[in-house]
Short mmCIF file of C-alpha atoms in Angstrom, two decimals:
data_model
loop_
_atom_site.label_atom_id
_atom_site.label_comp_id
_atom_site.label_asym_id
_atom_site.label_seq_id
_atom_site.Cartn_x
_atom_site.Cartn_y
_atom_site.Cartn_z
CA MET A 1 -91.48 93.24 151.85
CA THR A 2 -89.00 91.11 153.79
CA PRO A 3 -85.66 89.52 152.41
CA GLN A 4 -86.15 87.29 149.69
CA PRO A 5 -83.40 85.33 148.77
CA SER A 6 -84.95 83.71 145.82
CA VAL A 7 -88.25 83.59 144.16
CA SER A 8 -89.91 80.25 142.50
CA LEU A 9 -89.37 80.82 138.73
CA PRO A 10 -88.66 78.30 135.85
CA GLN A 11 -84.92 77.73 135.90
CA ASP A 12 -84.44 78.74 132.38
CA ASP A 13 -86.39 81.96 133.10
CA LYS A 14 -84.20 83.68 135.42
CA PRO A 15 -81.80 86.61 134.53
CA GLU A 16 -78.26 86.81 135.31
CA PRO A 17 -77.39 87.95 138.95
CA LEU A 18 -77.92 91.46 139.70
CA PRO A 19 -74.25 93.49 141.12
CA ALA A 20 -73.90 93.71 144.71
CA SER A 21 -75.12 89.98 145.13
CA ALA A 22 -78.73 91.15 144.61
CA THR A 23 -81.28 88.87 143.34
CA THR A 24 -84.08 89.44 140.95
CA SER A 25 -87.54 87.49 140.50
CA ASP A 26 -87.57 88.44 136.67
CA GLU A 27 -88.92 85.93 134.16
CA THR A 28 -86.89 85.99 130.63
CA THR A 29 -88.30 86.16 127.32
CA SER A 30 -87.41 84.99 123.63
CA ALA A 31 -85.70 87.66 121.35
CA ALA A 32 -88.80 88.14 119.54
CA ASP A 33 -90.47 89.18 122.46
CA VAL A 34 -87.34 91.79 123.04
CA ASP A 35 -87.66 93.37 119.63
CA GLN A 36 -91.52 93.40 119.97
CA PRO A 37 -92.27 94.75 123.86
CA TYR A 38 -95.90 95.51 124.86
CA SER A 39 -97.35 92.91 123.01
CA LEU A 40 -100.05 92.35 125.18
CA GLN A 41 -102.70 90.98 122.25
CA PHE A 42 -105.20 88.52 122.56
CA SER A 43 -107.81 86.96 120.03
CA ASP A 44 -111.65 87.56 120.29
CA GLU A 45 -112.19 84.14 118.28
CA LEU A 46 -112.43 81.33 120.55
CA GLY A 47 -114.42 79.35 118.29
CA GLU A 48 -117.13 79.49 120.84
CA SER A 49 -120.75 79.64 119.11
CA ASP A 50 -122.57 80.16 122.44
CA VAL A 51 -120.56 83.60 123.51
CA ALA A 52 -120.96 86.86 121.83
CA ASP A 53 -118.50 89.68 121.54
CA THR A 54 -120.99 92.83 121.68
CA ALA A 55 -119.15 95.39 123.47
CA PRO A 56 -117.84 98.33 121.57
CA THR A 57 -113.96 99.17 121.62
CA LEU A 58 -113.29 101.87 124.05
CA SER A 59 -112.26 105.36 122.32
CA ASN A 60 -108.94 106.97 123.02
CA SER A 61 -111.22 110.13 123.04
CA LEU A 62 -112.67 109.19 126.46
CA PHE A 63 -109.31 109.55 127.88
CA PRO A 64 -106.24 111.86 128.01
CA ASP A 65 -104.28 111.07 124.67
CA ASN A 66 -100.93 110.96 126.37
CA ASP A 67 -98.32 108.16 128.15
CA LEU A 68 -98.70 106.83 131.64
CA TRP A 69 -94.72 107.12 131.81
CA ASP A 70 -95.02 111.05 131.45
CA ARG A 71 -97.70 111.14 134.02
CA ILE A 72 -95.19 109.17 136.45
CA ARG A 73 -92.44 111.04 135.72
CA GLN A 74 -93.96 114.10 136.77
CA GLY A 75 -95.02 112.65 140.19
CA PHE A 76 -91.44 111.80 140.86
CA ALA A 77 -90.34 112.95 144.33
CA LEU A 78 -88.04 110.88 146.15
CA SER A 79 -84.44 112.41 146.43
CA ASN A 80 -81.61 110.58 144.85
CA LEU A 81 -78.52 108.72 146.91
CA ASP A 82 -75.25 109.77 145.85
CA LEU A 83 -74.38 105.87 146.23
CA ALA A 84 -72.38 103.68 144.16
CA GLN A 85 -74.89 101.02 144.21
CA VAL A 86 -77.33 103.52 142.39
CA ARG A 87 -74.99 104.04 139.81
CA ASP A 88 -74.20 100.21 139.48
CA TYR A 89 -77.77 99.25 138.99
CA GLU A 90 -78.35 102.26 136.58
CA GLN A 91 -75.64 100.34 134.34
CA TRP A 92 -76.62 97.00 134.98
CA TYR A 93 -80.25 97.61 133.94
CA ALA A 94 -79.10 99.87 131.13
CA ALA A 95 -77.08 96.77 129.50
CA ARG A 96 -80.02 94.66 129.53
CA PRO A 97 -82.78 96.60 128.12
CA GLU A 98 -84.84 93.52 127.37
CA TYR A 99 -85.57 93.13 131.26
CA LEU A 100 -87.02 96.31 131.18
CA TYR A 101 -89.25 95.69 128.37
CA ARG A 102 -90.22 92.59 130.03
CA MET A 103 -90.98 94.49 132.99
CA ALA A 104 -92.78 96.99 131.31
CA ASP A 105 -94.82 94.39 129.36
CA ARG A 106 -96.30 92.89 132.68
CA ALA A 107 -96.55 96.00 134.52
CA GLN A 108 -99.07 97.84 131.68
CA ARG A 109 -101.65 95.68 133.29
CA TYR A 110 -101.55 97.26 136.64
CA LEU A 111 -99.68 100.75 136.35
CA TYR A 112 -102.75 102.95 135.75
CA HIS A 113 -104.65 101.48 138.62
CA ILE A 114 -101.27 101.61 141.17
CA VAL A 115 -100.82 105.31 139.96
CA ASN A 116 -104.33 106.39 140.38
CA GLU A 117 -104.25 105.05 143.90
CA LEU A 118 -101.12 106.76 144.82
CA GLU A 119 -101.92 109.96 143.64
CA ARG A 120 -105.49 109.75 145.79
CA ARG A 121 -103.00 109.31 148.73
CA SER A 122 -100.68 112.25 147.66
CA MET A 123 -97.96 109.86 147.87
CA PRO A 124 -94.70 109.81 145.57
CA LEU A 125 -95.30 108.07 141.94
CA ASP A 126 -91.74 106.86 142.38
CA LEU A 127 -93.58 104.01 144.36
CA ALA A 128 -95.39 102.90 141.18
CA LEU A 129 -92.22 101.23 140.39
CA LEU A 130 -91.57 99.06 143.81
CA PRO A 131 -92.98 95.87 142.34
CA VAL A 132 -90.16 96.07 139.67
CA VAL A 133 -88.00 95.55 142.82
CA GLU A 134 -90.10 93.17 144.76
CA SER A 135 -91.51 90.79 141.79
CA SER A 136 -90.59 92.41 138.65
CA PHE A 137 -94.58 92.54 138.15
CA ASN A 138 -94.86 89.14 138.00
CA PRO A 139 -98.24 88.36 139.71
CA LYS A 140 -97.32 84.73 140.87
CA ALA A 141 -94.05 85.63 142.00
CA TYR A 142 -93.50 83.64 145.21
CA SER A 143 -89.88 83.94 147.27
CA SER A 144 -88.17 81.36 149.64
CA ALA A 145 -89.54 83.44 152.67
CA HIS A 146 -92.96 82.79 151.45
CA ALA A 147 -93.70 86.35 150.03
CA SER A 148 -96.37 86.40 147.45
CA GLY A 149 -97.68 88.69 144.77
CA ILE A 150 -96.34 91.68 142.71
CA TRP A 151 -96.12 93.68 146.22
CA GLN A 152 -94.75 90.53 148.20
CA PHE A 153 -96.59 90.05 151.05
CA ILE A 154 -95.50 87.74 153.67
CA PRO A 155 -98.44 85.53 155.21
CA SER A 156 -98.09 87.33 158.48
CA THR A 157 -97.86 90.87 157.28
CA GLY A 158 -100.63 90.36 154.91
CA LYS A 159 -103.03 88.86 157.47
CA ASN A 160 -102.54 92.19 159.67
CA TYR A 161 -103.40 94.17 156.55
CA GLY A 162 -106.39 92.28 155.98
CA LEU A 163 -105.57 89.88 153.10
CA GLU A 164 -107.38 86.95 152.95
CA GLN A 165 -105.34 83.75 152.66
CA THR A 166 -107.55 80.58 152.22
CA TRP A 167 -107.39 77.15 150.25
CA TRP A 168 -109.48 79.07 147.48
CA TYR A 169 -107.84 82.50 147.33
CA ASP A 170 -105.10 84.38 148.35
CA GLY A 171 -105.60 88.06 148.87
CA ARG A 172 -101.57 88.51 148.53
CA ARG A 173 -101.97 87.96 144.69
CA ASP A 174 -105.14 90.23 144.37
CA VAL A 175 -104.32 93.33 142.75
CA LEU A 176 -106.78 95.65 144.00
CA ALA A 177 -106.45 94.24 147.50
CA ALA A 178 -102.88 94.03 147.86
CA THR A 179 -102.04 97.21 146.20
CA ASP A 180 -104.33 99.01 148.97
CA ALA A 181 -102.77 97.08 151.54
CA ALA A 182 -99.12 97.97 150.20
CA LEU A 183 -100.01 101.59 149.92
CA ASP A 184 -101.64 101.38 153.58
CA TYR A 185 -98.45 99.84 154.61
CA LEU A 186 -95.96 102.30 153.21
CA GLN A 187 -98.04 105.21 154.44
CA TYR A 188 -97.82 103.89 158.02
CA LEU A 189 -94.16 103.23 157.67
CA TYR A 190 -93.58 106.66 156.44
CA GLY A 191 -95.94 108.07 159.18
CA LEU A 192 -93.54 106.31 161.55
CA PHE A 193 -90.34 107.41 160.25
CA GLY A 194 -91.05 110.59 158.51
CA ASP A 195 -88.48 109.63 155.53
CA TRP A 196 -89.32 107.69 152.53
CA HIS A 197 -86.14 106.12 152.31
CA LEU A 198 -86.45 104.89 155.93
CA ALA A 199 -90.07 103.79 155.34
CA LEU A 200 -88.90 101.86 151.98
CA ALA A 201 -86.28 100.12 154.19
CA ALA A 202 -88.73 99.27 156.62
CA TYR A 203 -91.07 97.66 153.96
CA ASN A 204 -88.20 95.10 153.12
CA TRP A 205 -86.34 94.70 156.56
CA GLY A 206 -89.13 95.49 159.01
CA GLU A 207 -90.26 98.17 160.97
CA GLY A 208 -88.99 97.06 164.18
CA ALA A 209 -85.48 96.32 162.54
CA VAL A 210 -85.42 99.83 161.18
CA ALA A 211 -86.50 101.40 164.59
CA ARG A 212 -83.70 99.58 166.44
CA ALA A 213 -81.01 100.65 164.13
CA LEU A 214 -82.20 104.01 164.54
CA SER A 215 -81.78 103.54 168.51
CA LYS A 216 -78.37 102.23 168.08
CA ASN A 217 -77.16 105.39 166.32
CA ARG A 218 -79.03 107.40 168.84
CA ALA A 219 -77.11 105.73 171.56
CA ALA A 220 -73.84 106.06 169.92
CA GLY A 221 -74.40 109.55 169.06
CA LEU A 222 -74.60 108.91 165.08
CA PRO A 223 -77.06 110.58 162.66
CA GLU A 224 -80.06 108.76 162.78
CA ASP A 225 -81.03 108.74 159.02
CA TYR A 226 -81.08 106.01 156.14
CA LEU A 227 -77.39 106.56 155.06
CA ASN A 228 -75.78 106.15 158.30
CA ILE A 229 -77.86 103.11 159.80
CA ARG A 230 -76.41 99.66 159.63
CA MET A 231 -78.60 97.43 157.18
CA PRO A 232 -78.20 93.78 155.86
CA ALA A 233 -77.21 93.28 152.23
CA GLU A 234 -80.49 92.69 150.95
CA THR A 235 -81.83 96.26 152.63
CA GLN A 236 -78.84 98.20 151.53
CA ASN A 237 -79.57 97.04 147.57
CA TYR A 238 -83.34 97.69 147.95
CA VAL A 239 -83.77 101.45 147.65
CA PRO A 240 -80.75 101.85 145.52
CA LYS A 241 -82.43 99.42 143.10
CA LEU A 242 -85.78 101.63 143.06
CA LEU A 243 -83.86 104.69 142.56
CA ALA A 244 -81.70 103.23 139.71
CA ILE A 245 -84.98 102.30 137.52
CA ARG A 246 -86.71 105.54 138.69
CA ASN A 247 -83.85 107.23 137.07
CA LEU A 248 -83.57 105.42 134.19
CA ILE A 249 -87.68 105.69 133.68
CA ALA A 250 -87.13 109.58 134.18
CA ASP A 251 -84.75 109.92 131.11
CA PRO A 252 -84.54 106.99 129.23
CA ALA A 253 -82.70 108.46 126.57
CA ARG A 254 -79.66 109.21 128.63
CA PHE A 255 -78.90 105.43 129.53
CA GLY A 256 -79.60 104.53 125.47
CA LEU A 257 -83.21 103.22 126.08
CA LYS A 258 -86.48 103.95 124.50
CA LEU A 259 -89.51 103.03 126.33
CA ARG A 260 -92.86 102.29 124.08
CA PRO A 261 -95.66 104.81 125.47
CA ILE A 262 -98.21 102.77 127.81
CA PRO A 263 -101.46 104.43 127.16
CA ASN A 264 -102.62 106.63 130.19
CA ARG A 265 -106.13 105.09 130.48
CA PRO A 266 -107.60 102.18 132.64
CA TYR A 267 -106.20 98.69 131.52
CA PHE A 268 -109.03 96.87 133.46
CA LYS A 269 -112.31 96.88 134.89
CA ALA A 270 -113.88 95.56 138.13
CA VAL A 271 -116.77 93.38 137.71
CA ASN A 272 -119.02 91.71 140.21
CA VAL A 273 -119.26 87.82 139.85
CA PRO A 274 -122.31 86.91 141.70
CA HIS A 275 -121.69 82.91 141.34
CA HIS A 276 -119.03 80.40 141.90
CA MET A 277 -117.75 79.61 138.56
CA ASP A 278 -114.68 77.83 136.67
CA THR A 279 -111.98 80.27 135.49
CA LYS A 280 -112.27 78.68 131.95
CA VAL A 281 -116.08 79.67 131.93
CA ALA A 282 -115.32 83.23 133.26
CA ALA A 283 -112.58 83.59 130.53
CA LYS A 284 -114.71 82.35 127.78
CA LEU A 285 -117.56 84.62 128.65
CA ALA A 286 -115.12 87.55 128.49
CA ASN A 287 -113.80 86.08 125.07
CA MET A 288 -110.27 86.25 126.15
CA PRO A 289 -107.45 83.73 126.74
CA VAL A 290 -107.48 81.82 130.54
CA GLU A 291 -103.84 82.86 130.44
CA GLU A 292 -104.47 86.78 129.92
CA PHE A 293 -107.37 86.32 132.42
CA LEU A 294 -105.36 84.51 135.09
CA HIS A 295 -102.92 87.30 134.79
CA LEU A 296 -105.37 89.70 135.87
CA ASN A 297 -106.82 87.65 138.80
CA PRO A 298 -104.05 85.79 140.15
CA ALA A 299 -105.68 85.51 143.60
CA PHE A 300 -107.41 82.31 142.84
CA ASN A 301 -105.87 79.22 143.95
CA LYS A 302 -107.77 76.73 142.10
CA PRO A 303 -109.31 76.71 138.67
CA VAL A 304 -112.53 77.80 140.34
CA ILE A 305 -113.60 81.50 141.38
CA ALA A 306 -114.93 81.21 144.86
CA TYR A 307 -118.02 83.75 145.14
CA LYS A 308 -117.65 86.43 147.94
CA PRO A 309 -119.09 89.63 148.12
CA SER A 310 -116.09 91.32 148.67
CA ARG A 311 -114.05 89.73 145.70
CA LYS A 312 -114.24 90.92 142.24
CA LEU A 313 -112.80 90.25 138.89
CA LEU A 314 -110.64 92.19 136.84
CA LEU A 315 -111.42 92.24 132.95
CA PRO A 316 -109.90 94.29 130.36
CA ALA A 317 -111.67 97.45 129.99
CA GLU A 318 -112.99 96.45 126.67
CA LYS A 319 -114.18 92.95 128.07
CA ALA A 320 -116.00 94.03 130.67
CA ASP A 321 -119.37 94.48 129.00
CA VAL A 322 -118.99 91.50 126.82
CA PHE A 323 -118.45 89.48 130.02
CA THR A 324 -121.67 90.75 131.57
CA THR A 325 -123.75 90.23 128.59
CA ASN A 326 -122.68 86.54 127.93
CA LEU A 327 -123.28 85.73 131.52
CA ALA A 328 -126.70 87.09 131.46
CA SER A 329 -127.34 84.72 128.64
CA TYR A 330 -125.27 81.74 129.30
CA ASP A 331 -127.38 78.69 129.71
CA LYS A 332 -124.85 76.09 130.59
CA PRO A 333 -122.97 74.84 133.82
CA LEU A 334 -120.71 77.57 135.55
CA LEU A 335 -118.72 75.39 137.66
CA SER A 336 -117.37 72.00 137.07
CA TRP A 337 -115.52 71.39 140.25
CA LYS A 338 -116.46 70.78 143.94
CA PRO A 339 -114.53 70.45 147.00
CA TYR A 340 -114.28 66.99 148.41
CA ALA A 341 -112.89 66.09 151.78
CA THR A 342 -110.40 62.94 151.53
CA GLN A 343 -110.11 60.28 154.09
CA ARG A 344 -106.55 59.64 155.44
CA GLY A 345 -105.03 56.42 153.26
CA GLU A 346 -107.99 56.89 150.44
CA ARG A 347 -106.12 55.90 147.17
CA PHE A 348 -106.44 58.72 144.32
CA GLU A 349 -107.26 55.89 142.02
CA ARG A 350 -110.51 55.42 143.88
CA ILE A 351 -111.28 58.82 144.17
CA ALA A 352 -110.91 59.51 140.67
CA ALA A 353 -112.82 56.49 139.65
CA LYS A 354 -115.59 57.68 142.13
CA PHE A 355 -115.84 60.95 140.43
CA GLY A 356 -115.12 59.70 136.74
CA THR A 357 -111.90 61.67 136.10
CA THR A 358 -108.18 60.47 136.10
CA VAL A 359 -105.68 60.47 138.34
CA ASP A 360 -103.57 62.59 136.13
CA LYS A 361 -106.37 65.15 136.15
CA LEU A 362 -106.56 65.23 139.78
CA ARG A 363 -103.29 65.65 139.95
CA GLU A 364 -102.88 68.42 137.61
CA VAL A 365 -105.93 70.31 139.46
CA ASN A 366 -104.79 69.65 142.94
CA ASN A 367 -101.04 69.95 142.22
CA ILE A 368 -100.85 66.52 144.50
CA GLY A 369 -97.36 65.40 143.14
CA GLN A 370 -96.62 61.69 142.91
CA ALA A 371 -98.47 60.59 146.06
CA ARG A 372 -100.94 57.52 145.73
CA MET A 373 -102.81 58.05 148.95
CA ALA A 374 -104.56 60.95 150.40
CA ARG A 375 -103.71 62.54 153.94
CA GLY A 376 -107.22 63.91 154.97
CA GLU A 377 -106.78 67.03 152.67
CA MET A 378 -109.27 68.53 150.87
CA LEU A 379 -109.61 67.97 146.46
CA LEU A 380 -111.42 69.48 143.80
CA VAL A 381 -113.32 66.69 142.12
CA PRO A 382 -115.75 67.04 139.09
CA SER A 383 -118.98 67.96 139.51
CA ASP A 384 -121.83 66.15 138.53
CA ASN A 385 -124.14 68.88 136.85
CA GLY A 386 -122.66 72.13 137.83
CA GLU A 387 -125.04 72.77 140.48
CA VAL A 388 -123.61 73.59 143.93
CA ASP A 389 -125.28 71.42 146.67
CA ALA A 390 -125.53 72.62 150.50
CA ILE A 391 -122.66 71.08 151.63
CA THR A 392 -120.59 72.40 148.81
CA ALA A 393 -121.90 76.10 148.94
CA PRO A 394 -120.24 76.92 152.38
CA ALA A 395 -117.00 75.34 151.54
CA LEU A 396 -116.94 77.65 148.45
CA ALA A 397 -118.24 80.78 150.41
CA GLU A 398 -116.03 80.24 153.16
CA THR A 399 -115.15 82.06 156.31
CA PRO A 400 -112.15 84.91 155.50
CA MET A 401 -109.17 84.39 157.90
CA VAL A 402 -109.25 87.58 159.19
CA PRO A 403 -111.94 90.17 159.35
CA SER A 404 -112.41 92.58 156.41
CA VAL A 405 -111.36 96.21 157.71
CA PRO A 406 -112.28 99.47 156.01
CA SER A 407 -109.85 101.80 154.15
CA TYR A 408 -107.82 104.29 156.53
CA ALA A 409 -110.35 107.03 157.71
CA LYS A 410 -109.73 110.41 155.34
CA LEU A 411 -110.10 113.77 156.66
CA ASP A 412 -113.32 113.51 155.19
CA ARG A 413 -114.63 110.98 157.32
CA ILE A 414 -114.56 112.88 160.56
CA GLU A 415 -116.52 110.82 163.33
CA THR A 416 -117.13 110.86 166.90
CA GLN A 417 -114.99 108.19 168.31
CA PRO A 418 -115.00 106.41 171.80
CA ALA A 419 -112.21 106.97 174.09
CA SER A 420 -111.36 103.60 174.34
CA HIS A 421 -111.93 100.06 172.46
CA GLU A 422 -112.11 96.61 173.73
CA VAL A 423 -110.35 93.97 171.50
CA LYS A 424 -113.07 91.41 169.71
CA ARG A 425 -111.41 88.16 168.88
CA GLY A 426 -110.28 88.01 165.11
CA GLU A 427 -109.13 91.57 165.72
CA THR A 428 -105.60 93.04 164.79
CA LEU A 429 -103.69 96.20 166.06
CA PHE A 430 -103.78 97.30 162.30
CA SER A 431 -107.60 96.71 161.81
CA ILE A 432 -108.10 98.29 165.11
CA ALA A 433 -106.17 101.41 163.94
CA LYS A 434 -107.74 101.50 160.59
CA ARG A 435 -111.16 101.68 162.04
CA TYR A 436 -110.58 104.74 164.06
CA GLY A 437 -108.31 106.60 161.62
CA MET A 438 -104.91 105.90 163.42
CA SER A 439 -101.81 104.51 162.55
CA PRO A 440 -100.51 101.27 164.26
CA GLY A 441 -97.77 102.91 165.55
CA GLU A 442 -100.06 105.54 166.90
CA LEU A 443 -102.00 103.25 168.72
CA LYS A 444 -98.97 101.21 169.81
CA ALA A 445 -97.46 104.34 171.30
CA LEU A 446 -100.53 105.30 173.13
CA ASN A 447 -101.03 101.99 175.10
CA GLN A 448 -97.28 101.33 175.42
CA LEU A 449 -97.18 98.32 173.39
CA ASN A 450 -94.00 96.30 172.93
CA SER A 451 -95.46 94.19 170.09
CA ASN A 452 -98.63 94.09 167.44
CA ARG A 453 -100.19 91.39 169.32
CA VAL A 454 -103.19 92.35 170.81
CA SER A 455 -105.59 89.68 173.07
CA ALA A 456 -109.18 89.54 173.10
CA GLY A 457 -110.86 91.48 176.13
CA LYS A 458 -107.79 93.84 176.22
CA ILE A 459 -109.20 97.64 176.36
CA LEU A 460 -107.07 99.78 173.84
CA VAL A 461 -107.02 103.67 174.63
CA LEU A 462 -107.86 105.51 171.10
CA GLU A 463 -106.85 109.29 172.21
CA GLU A 464 -104.99 111.49 174.00
CA ARG A 465 -105.14 115.11 174.79
CA ARG A 466 -102.89 117.91 176.18
CA ASN A 467 -103.54 119.20 179.59
CA THR A 468 -103.06 123.20 180.64
CA GLN A 469 -99.32 122.36 180.92
CA GLY A 470 -99.39 121.26 177.25
CA LYS A 471 -98.46 117.46 178.35
CA PHE A 472 -100.09 114.51 176.58
CA ILE A 473 -102.53 112.80 178.50
CA LYS A 474 -104.82 109.68 177.76
CA VAL A 475 -108.30 110.57 177.48
CA GLY A 476 -110.09 109.85 180.88
CA THR A 477 -107.65 111.64 182.62
CA ARG A 478 -109.20 114.54 184.64
CA VAL A 479 -108.58 117.91 182.83
CA GLY A 480 -109.61 121.36 183.25
CA ARG A 481 -110.35 121.95 179.69
CA ASP A 482 -109.77 120.65 176.17
CA GLU A 483 -107.01 123.07 174.71
CA PRO A 484 -104.01 124.25 176.27
CA ALA A 485 -104.67 127.47 178.32
CA LYS A 486 -102.49 129.42 175.58
CA SER A 487 -101.90 128.52 172.06
CA ARG A 488 -101.50 130.18 168.86
CA GLY A 489 -102.82 129.34 165.40
CA THR A 490 -100.57 128.91 162.64
CA GLN A 491 -100.95 127.45 159.12
CA TYR A 492 -99.20 124.43 157.57
CA VAL A 493 -98.94 124.13 153.56
CA VAL A 494 -99.39 120.17 152.86
CA LYS A 495 -96.53 119.03 150.68
CA ARG A 496 -96.20 115.78 148.52
CA GLY A 497 -95.88 112.61 150.66
CA ASP A 498 -97.42 114.01 153.99
CA THR A 499 -99.66 112.32 155.54
CA ILE A 500 -102.15 113.46 158.42
CA PHE A 501 -100.02 110.89 160.72
CA SER A 502 -96.57 112.60 159.81
CA ILE A 503 -97.76 116.32 159.96
CA ALA A 504 -99.23 115.36 163.77
CA ARG A 505 -95.92 114.01 164.29
CA LYS A 506 -94.00 117.00 162.99
CA PHE A 507 -96.10 119.49 165.31
CA ASN A 508 -96.44 117.04 167.98
CA VAL A 509 -100.12 117.20 168.18
CA THR A 510 -102.64 114.34 167.83
CA VAL A 511 -104.46 113.41 164.64
CA ALA A 512 -107.79 113.85 166.38
CA ASP A 513 -106.69 117.69 166.92
CA LEU A 514 -105.51 118.18 163.26
CA GLN A 515 -109.04 116.63 162.13
CA ARG A 516 -111.27 118.93 164.82
CA TRP A 517 -109.53 122.25 164.10
CA ASN A 518 -109.58 121.62 160.28
CA LYS A 519 -112.83 119.61 159.22
CA PRO A 520 -111.64 119.68 155.76
CA SER A 521 -114.24 118.26 153.25
CA LYS A 522 -111.78 116.57 151.00
CA ARG A 523 -108.75 114.65 151.07
CA LEU A 524 -105.39 116.01 151.97
CA THR A 525 -103.52 117.02 148.64
CA PRO A 526 -100.41 119.04 147.76
CA GLY A 527 -101.29 122.71 148.52
CA ASP A 528 -103.86 122.25 151.14
CA ARG A 529 -103.53 124.56 154.30
CA LEU A 530 -104.12 123.35 157.71
CA VAL A 531 -104.73 125.46 160.63
CA ILE A 532 -102.61 124.18 163.89
CA HIS A 533 -102.63 125.06 167.25
CA LEU A 534 -99.27 125.39 169.17
CA ASP A 535 -98.86 125.45 172.77
CA ASN A 536 -97.08 129.05 173.51
CA SER A 537 -95.19 127.44 176.31
#
């Protein structure tokens, strides 16, 4: 997402440095783990008499009996680059098969969902491997640039893409929300630059930096492409890393590797939880270890699941019904913690005594280190009876930092939209663009904005049309008619990786025009034919 010089991991869990001064956020494992990759297992026996394991095991016959790796290989679409860095990384990873095995062990929790989302958007499946470069599929990876989660969103980009970041919850680590935001961002970058290598460089370095590098090349009369722009070392290594990993996955035998198959079926199922509850209680109700529960639900910052309608729990597919059944019959307190607003100078010993716990427990739950006195911060303290009182409930419910926004408007969601929008308090350029089915770059260009910042009360133009001379004008300008005086219709066959934005850009038409001309009843998929009216002049 952004340059990440280092990622916080246990010191004895860091691999050797990558070639060309590259870095990684991987954790290491024992020799036993190397010999037995893909060893995700957990016992159904937790010794709890008040929890039943009643759900049937999922049958493989419900799903295609093939390997998810094969499905991913069939969707590879990024062109290879003849670069020494790609070959260096191929050899580096091939010489360390245990690294790939650990990566695959973690990745199998999330890959099926990511692949589904990429296919739904007609995006290259090479991108399913991007979290290997970003975080080694470590859901709790955290960089010195404060990037977090498997997709490594920094706080500001996460906020722009609708990811909540609160005391209780960090949407950058939410597998569903962060994946949706990351693919939105990648689609936007591809629509902006029209090239996946440049889009990936922008994901790492920033769209503004890539745009400036391209502008410098244009001014110097140099080629405006990925291979010819100047980038920092971090970004120079970024795309070669992804391509090297892709090449190893594409043909592991060529590199002396043997990847164990990953079942081509859902690893997890999302369930609604209509109550606040302890993470330990939720794990118990699903008959699974807390550690595995947290691998699937790493967004919760505290040992409490703070309920909001927009938040879902992810559970192993075969455990979802177990959880629902046990929750319905569970008659013990769901919540053993509540927030407490400390006073500056209040001693932790006094707080612990007040709530019948120990200072060590307060330190463990709240990560307050060795400080002796509070600074006015919020702490989790034991709840008397598991009930949520009138004061605690609003704190748990909490107002999101940014408004929730719908998914990108697809071609099957054509609505009549206004010609302009007045920015409301809390809205961002991205949330407004998503609301009207546009890219942020398109919205910036329409309104001649130099940054992503928009202030409340500002009027943004939402659409532009051609006048009779074929020139673009903003909606509201007086014109004789909607379409150019002379135009010819042509057809375009959608290719893998195309977006509504990139196609509009290719033919110098607006997204609104494409939607009006085609009125399709399905999402864009490779092979679709779109009608495009071109100005004869």
